[in-house]
Amino acid sequence: MNMSDSIDLYQQIYQVVKLVPKGRVTSYGAIAKFLGVAKSARLVGYAMNLSHFQKEEIPAHRVVNRNGLLTGKMHFSTPTKMQELLLSEGIVVEHDQIKSFPELFWDPSLELI
DNA sequence: CTCTTGACTGGTT
DNA sequence: GAACCAGCCAAGA
């Protein structure tokens, strides 16, 4: 238990997001749970909002809510940027919703042993 | 310090 | 299956 863990919380979130394989997607809750802050899924979303200020590029388009809905698409450069990025990775998105979401879902707790 | 808002989630109605 | 409520954490006014 390091007291400096909380300091790296955002960095850890960015790390996990960057570890998401291309063509896969994950949810805020999955990342939060993996980091041990399952009840703080909102913090993950908040961190994503700050990801634009990060020096490194964060594939935030691979992070959606538990319903596979592109809730944060409006925070990108353009409202359609997120969908285009996902589409360019082979992920089909219709009506702001990812198709075959359960199949494309990537859970760090299960795959990132 | 208090109140509000937000890229969320799970359970209940 | 959509709508509503409650919990949890952080940042800004």
mmCIF file of C-alpha atoms (C1' of nucleotides) in Angstrom:
data_model
loop_
_atom_site.group_PDB
_atom_site.id
_atom_site.type_symbol
_atom_site.label_atom_id
_atom_site.label_comp_id
_atom_site.label_asym_id
_atom_site.label_seq_id
_atom_site.Cartn_x
_atom_site.Cartn_y
_atom_site.Cartn_z
ATOM 1 C CA MET A 1 0.000 0.000 0.000
ATOM 2 C CA ASN A 2 1.822 3.014 -1.180
ATOM 3 C CA MET A 3 0.352 6.386 -0.466
ATOM 4 C CA SER A 4 1.571 7.440 -3.876
ATOM 5 C CA ASP A 5 -0.807 5.051 -5.602
ATOM 6 C CA SER A 6 -3.578 7.608 -5.744
ATOM 7 C CA ILE A 7 -1.235 9.995 -7.491
ATOM 8 C CA ASP A 8 -0.721 7.584 -10.345
ATOM 9 C CA LEU A 9 -4.398 6.777 -10.658
ATOM 10 C CA TYR A 10 -4.886 8.837 -13.792
ATOM 11 C CA GLN A 11 -1.625 7.597 -15.243
ATOM 12 C CA GLN A 12 -2.707 4.030 -14.587
ATOM 13 C CA ILE A 13 -5.965 4.684 -16.360
ATOM 14 C CA TYR A 14 -4.112 6.046 -19.374
ATOM 15 C CA GLN A 15 -1.802 3.051 -19.332
ATOM 16 C CA VAL A 16 -4.701 0.599 -19.393
ATOM 17 C CA VAL A 17 -6.444 2.498 -22.181
ATOM 18 C CA LYS A 18 -3.259 2.488 -24.219
ATOM 19 C CA LEU A 19 -3.010 -1.271 -23.652
ATOM 20 C CA VAL A 20 -6.370 -1.862 -25.278
ATOM 21 C CA PRO A 21 -5.731 -3.910 -28.441
ATOM 22 C CA LYS A 22 -6.664 -2.359 -31.752
ATOM 23 C CA GLY A 23 -10.084 -3.451 -32.843
ATOM 24 C CA ARG A 24 -11.208 -3.981 -29.264
ATOM 25 C CA VAL A 25 -13.113 -1.813 -26.817
ATOM 26 C CA THR A 26 -13.549 -1.624 -23.067
ATOM 27 C CA SER A 27 -15.760 0.137 -20.588
ATOM 28 C CA TYR A 28 -15.084 2.701 -17.903
ATOM 29 C CA GLY A 29 -16.211 0.293 -15.212
ATOM 30 C CA ALA A 30 -13.878 -2.460 -16.432
ATOM 31 C CA ILE A 31 -10.882 -0.146 -16.170
ATOM 32 C CA ALA A 32 -12.015 1.157 -12.802
ATOM 33 C CA LYS A 33 -12.461 -2.342 -11.470
ATOM 34 C CA PHE A 34 -9.080 -3.403 -12.785
ATOM 35 C CA LEU A 35 -7.461 -0.519 -10.929
ATOM 36 C CA GLY A 36 -9.372 -1.351 -7.764
ATOM 37 C CA VAL A 37 -11.705 1.623 -7.937
ATOM 38 C CA ALA A 38 -14.740 -0.144 -9.383
ATOM 39 C CA LYS A 39 -17.059 2.313 -7.693
ATOM 40 C CA SER A 40 -15.308 5.202 -9.341
ATOM 41 C CA ALA A 41 -16.121 4.561 -12.975
ATOM 42 C CA ARG A 42 -16.896 8.260 -13.251
ATOM 43 C CA LEU A 43 -13.295 9.041 -12.454
ATOM 44 C CA VAL A 44 -12.240 7.049 -15.492
ATOM 45 C CA GLY A 45 -14.534 9.111 -17.658
ATOM 46 C CA TYR A 46 -13.226 12.237 -16.020
ATOM 47 C CA ALA A 47 -9.674 11.107 -16.669
ATOM 48 C CA MET A 48 -10.578 10.564 -20.309
ATOM 49 C CA ASN A 49 -11.753 14.132 -20.483
ATOM 50 C CA LEU A 50 -8.333 15.192 -19.236
ATOM 51 C CA SER A 51 -6.624 12.777 -21.617
ATOM 52 C CA HIS A 52 -6.720 15.437 -24.316
ATOM 53 C CA PHE A 53 -4.303 17.483 -22.242
ATOM 54 C CA GLN A 54 -1.934 14.565 -21.847
ATOM 55 C CA LYS A 55 1.262 14.573 -23.785
ATOM 56 C CA GLU A 56 0.698 11.067 -25.090
ATOM 57 C CA GLU A 57 -2.176 10.158 -27.332
ATOM 58 C CA ILE A 58 -4.873 8.241 -25.510
ATOM 59 C CA PRO A 59 -7.142 5.992 -27.599
ATOM 60 C CA ALA A 60 -10.179 7.182 -25.687
ATOM 61 C CA HIS A 61 -12.348 6.153 -28.615
ATOM 62 C CA ARG A 62 -11.843 2.558 -27.484
ATOM 63 C CA VAL A 63 -13.501 3.327 -24.171
ATOM 64 C CA VAL A 64 -17.277 3.354 -24.006
ATOM 65 C CA ASN A 65 -19.911 2.850 -21.370
ATOM 66 C CA ARG A 66 -21.234 -0.558 -20.350
ATOM 67 C CA ASN A 67 -23.931 -0.421 -23.016
ATOM 68 C CA GLY A 68 -21.362 0.016 -25.785
ATOM 69 C CA LEU A 69 -22.738 3.482 -26.396
ATOM 70 C CA LEU A 70 -20.436 6.293 -27.515
ATOM 71 C CA THR A 71 -21.370 8.585 -24.678
ATOM 72 C CA GLY A 72 -18.191 10.628 -24.899
ATOM 73 C CA LYS A 73 -18.157 11.172 -28.649
ATOM 74 C CA MET A 74 -19.068 14.816 -28.189
ATOM 75 C CA HIS A 75 -15.836 15.466 -26.337
ATOM 76 C CA PHE A 76 -13.719 14.699 -29.364
ATOM 77 C CA SER A 77 -12.602 17.162 -31.991
ATOM 78 C CA THR A 78 -15.814 16.451 -33.856
ATOM 79 C CA PRO A 79 -18.938 14.528 -32.802
ATOM 80 C CA THR A 80 -18.200 11.972 -35.519
ATOM 81 C CA LYS A 81 -14.483 11.647 -34.817
ATOM 82 C CA MET A 82 -14.932 8.817 -32.324
ATOM 83 C CA GLN A 83 -17.091 6.771 -34.667
ATOM 84 C CA GLU A 84 -14.671 7.294 -37.544
ATOM 85 C CA LEU A 85 -11.732 6.196 -35.411
ATOM 86 C CA LEU A 86 -13.569 3.053 -34.344
ATOM 87 C CA LEU A 87 -14.646 2.354 -37.899
ATOM 88 C CA SER A 88 -11.060 2.716 -39.080
ATOM 89 C CA GLU A 89 -10.147 -0.048 -36.648
ATOM 90 C CA GLY A 90 -12.785 -2.389 -37.981
ATOM 91 C CA ILE A 91 -15.371 -1.628 -35.315
ATOM 92 C CA VAL A 92 -18.840 -1.121 -36.667
ATOM 93 C CA VAL A 93 -20.835 1.619 -35.000
ATOM 94 C CA GLU A 94 -24.467 2.352 -35.711
ATOM 95 C CA HIS A 95 -26.623 4.946 -34.009
ATOM 96 C CA ASP A 96 -23.739 5.758 -31.642
ATOM 97 C CA GLN A 97 -23.777 2.153 -30.522
ATOM 98 C CA ILE A 98 -21.062 -0.439 -31.085
ATOM 99 C CA LYS A 99 -22.169 -3.520 -32.953
ATOM 100 C CA SER A 100 -21.248 -6.936 -31.486
ATOM 101 C CA PHE A 101 -20.104 -5.097 -28.386
ATOM 102 C CA PRO A 102 -19.899 -8.278 -26.197
ATOM 103 C CA GLU A 103 -17.500 -9.791 -28.727
ATOM 104 C CA LEU A 104 -15.336 -6.714 -29.083
ATOM 105 C CA PHE A 105 -15.352 -6.083 -25.353
ATOM 106 C CA TRP A 106 -11.876 -6.301 -23.846
ATOM 107 C CA ASP A 107 -11.723 -6.838 -20.098
ATOM 108 C CA PRO A 108 -8.265 -6.105 -18.617
ATOM 109 C CA SER A 109 -9.139 -8.171 -15.556
ATOM 110 C CA LEU A 110 -9.572 -11.244 -17.731
ATOM 111 C CA GLU A 111 -7.219 -10.745 -20.666
ATOM 112 C CA LEU A 112 -4.499 -8.657 -19.076
ATOM 113 C CA ILE A 113 -3.340 -11.152 -16.528
ATOM 114 C "C1'" DC B 1 -16.600 24.590 3.566
ATOM 115 C "C1'" DT B 2 -21.050 23.709 0.674
ATOM 116 C "C1'" DC B 3 -23.336 22.854 -3.728
ATOM 117 C "C1'" DT B 4 -23.442 21.391 -8.516
ATOM 118 C "C1'" DT B 5 -22.057 18.803 -12.428
ATOM 119 C "C1'" DG B 6 -20.196 14.864 -14.946
ATOM 120 C "C1'" DA B 7 -17.045 10.529 -21.057
ATOM 121 C "C1'" DC B 8 -20.582 5.734 -15.016
ATOM 122 C "C1'" DT B 9 -22.851 1.560 -12.911
ATOM 123 C "C1'" DG B 10 -26.219 -1.467 -10.708
ATOM 124 C "C1'" DG B 11 -30.525 -2.319 -8.972
ATOM 125 C "C1'" DT B 12 -35.544 -1.453 -8.797
ATOM 126 C "C1'" DT B 13 -40.054 -0.125 -10.786
ATOM 127 C "C1'" DG C 1 -37.085 -2.584 -22.179
ATOM 128 C "C1'" DA C 2 -37.266 2.182 -20.827
ATOM 129 C "C1'" DA C 3 -37.294 5.239 -16.712
ATOM 130 C "C1'" DC C 4 -35.952 6.338 -12.113
ATOM 131 C "C1'" DC C 5 -33.055 6.308 -7.970
ATOM 132 C "C1'" DA C 6 -28.917 5.894 -5.197
ATOM 133 C "C1'" DG C 7 -23.887 5.443 -4.597
ATOM 134 C "C1'" DC C 8 -19.050 7.208 -5.379
ATOM 135 C "C1'" DC C 9 -15.211 10.356 -6.510
ATOM 136 C "C1'" DA C 10 -13.070 14.664 -8.353
ATOM 137 C "C1'" DA C 11 -12.934 19.447 -9.905
ATOM 138 C "C1'" DG C 12 -14.896 24.065 -10.259
ATOM 139 C "C1'" DA C 13 -17.787 28.156 -8.541
#
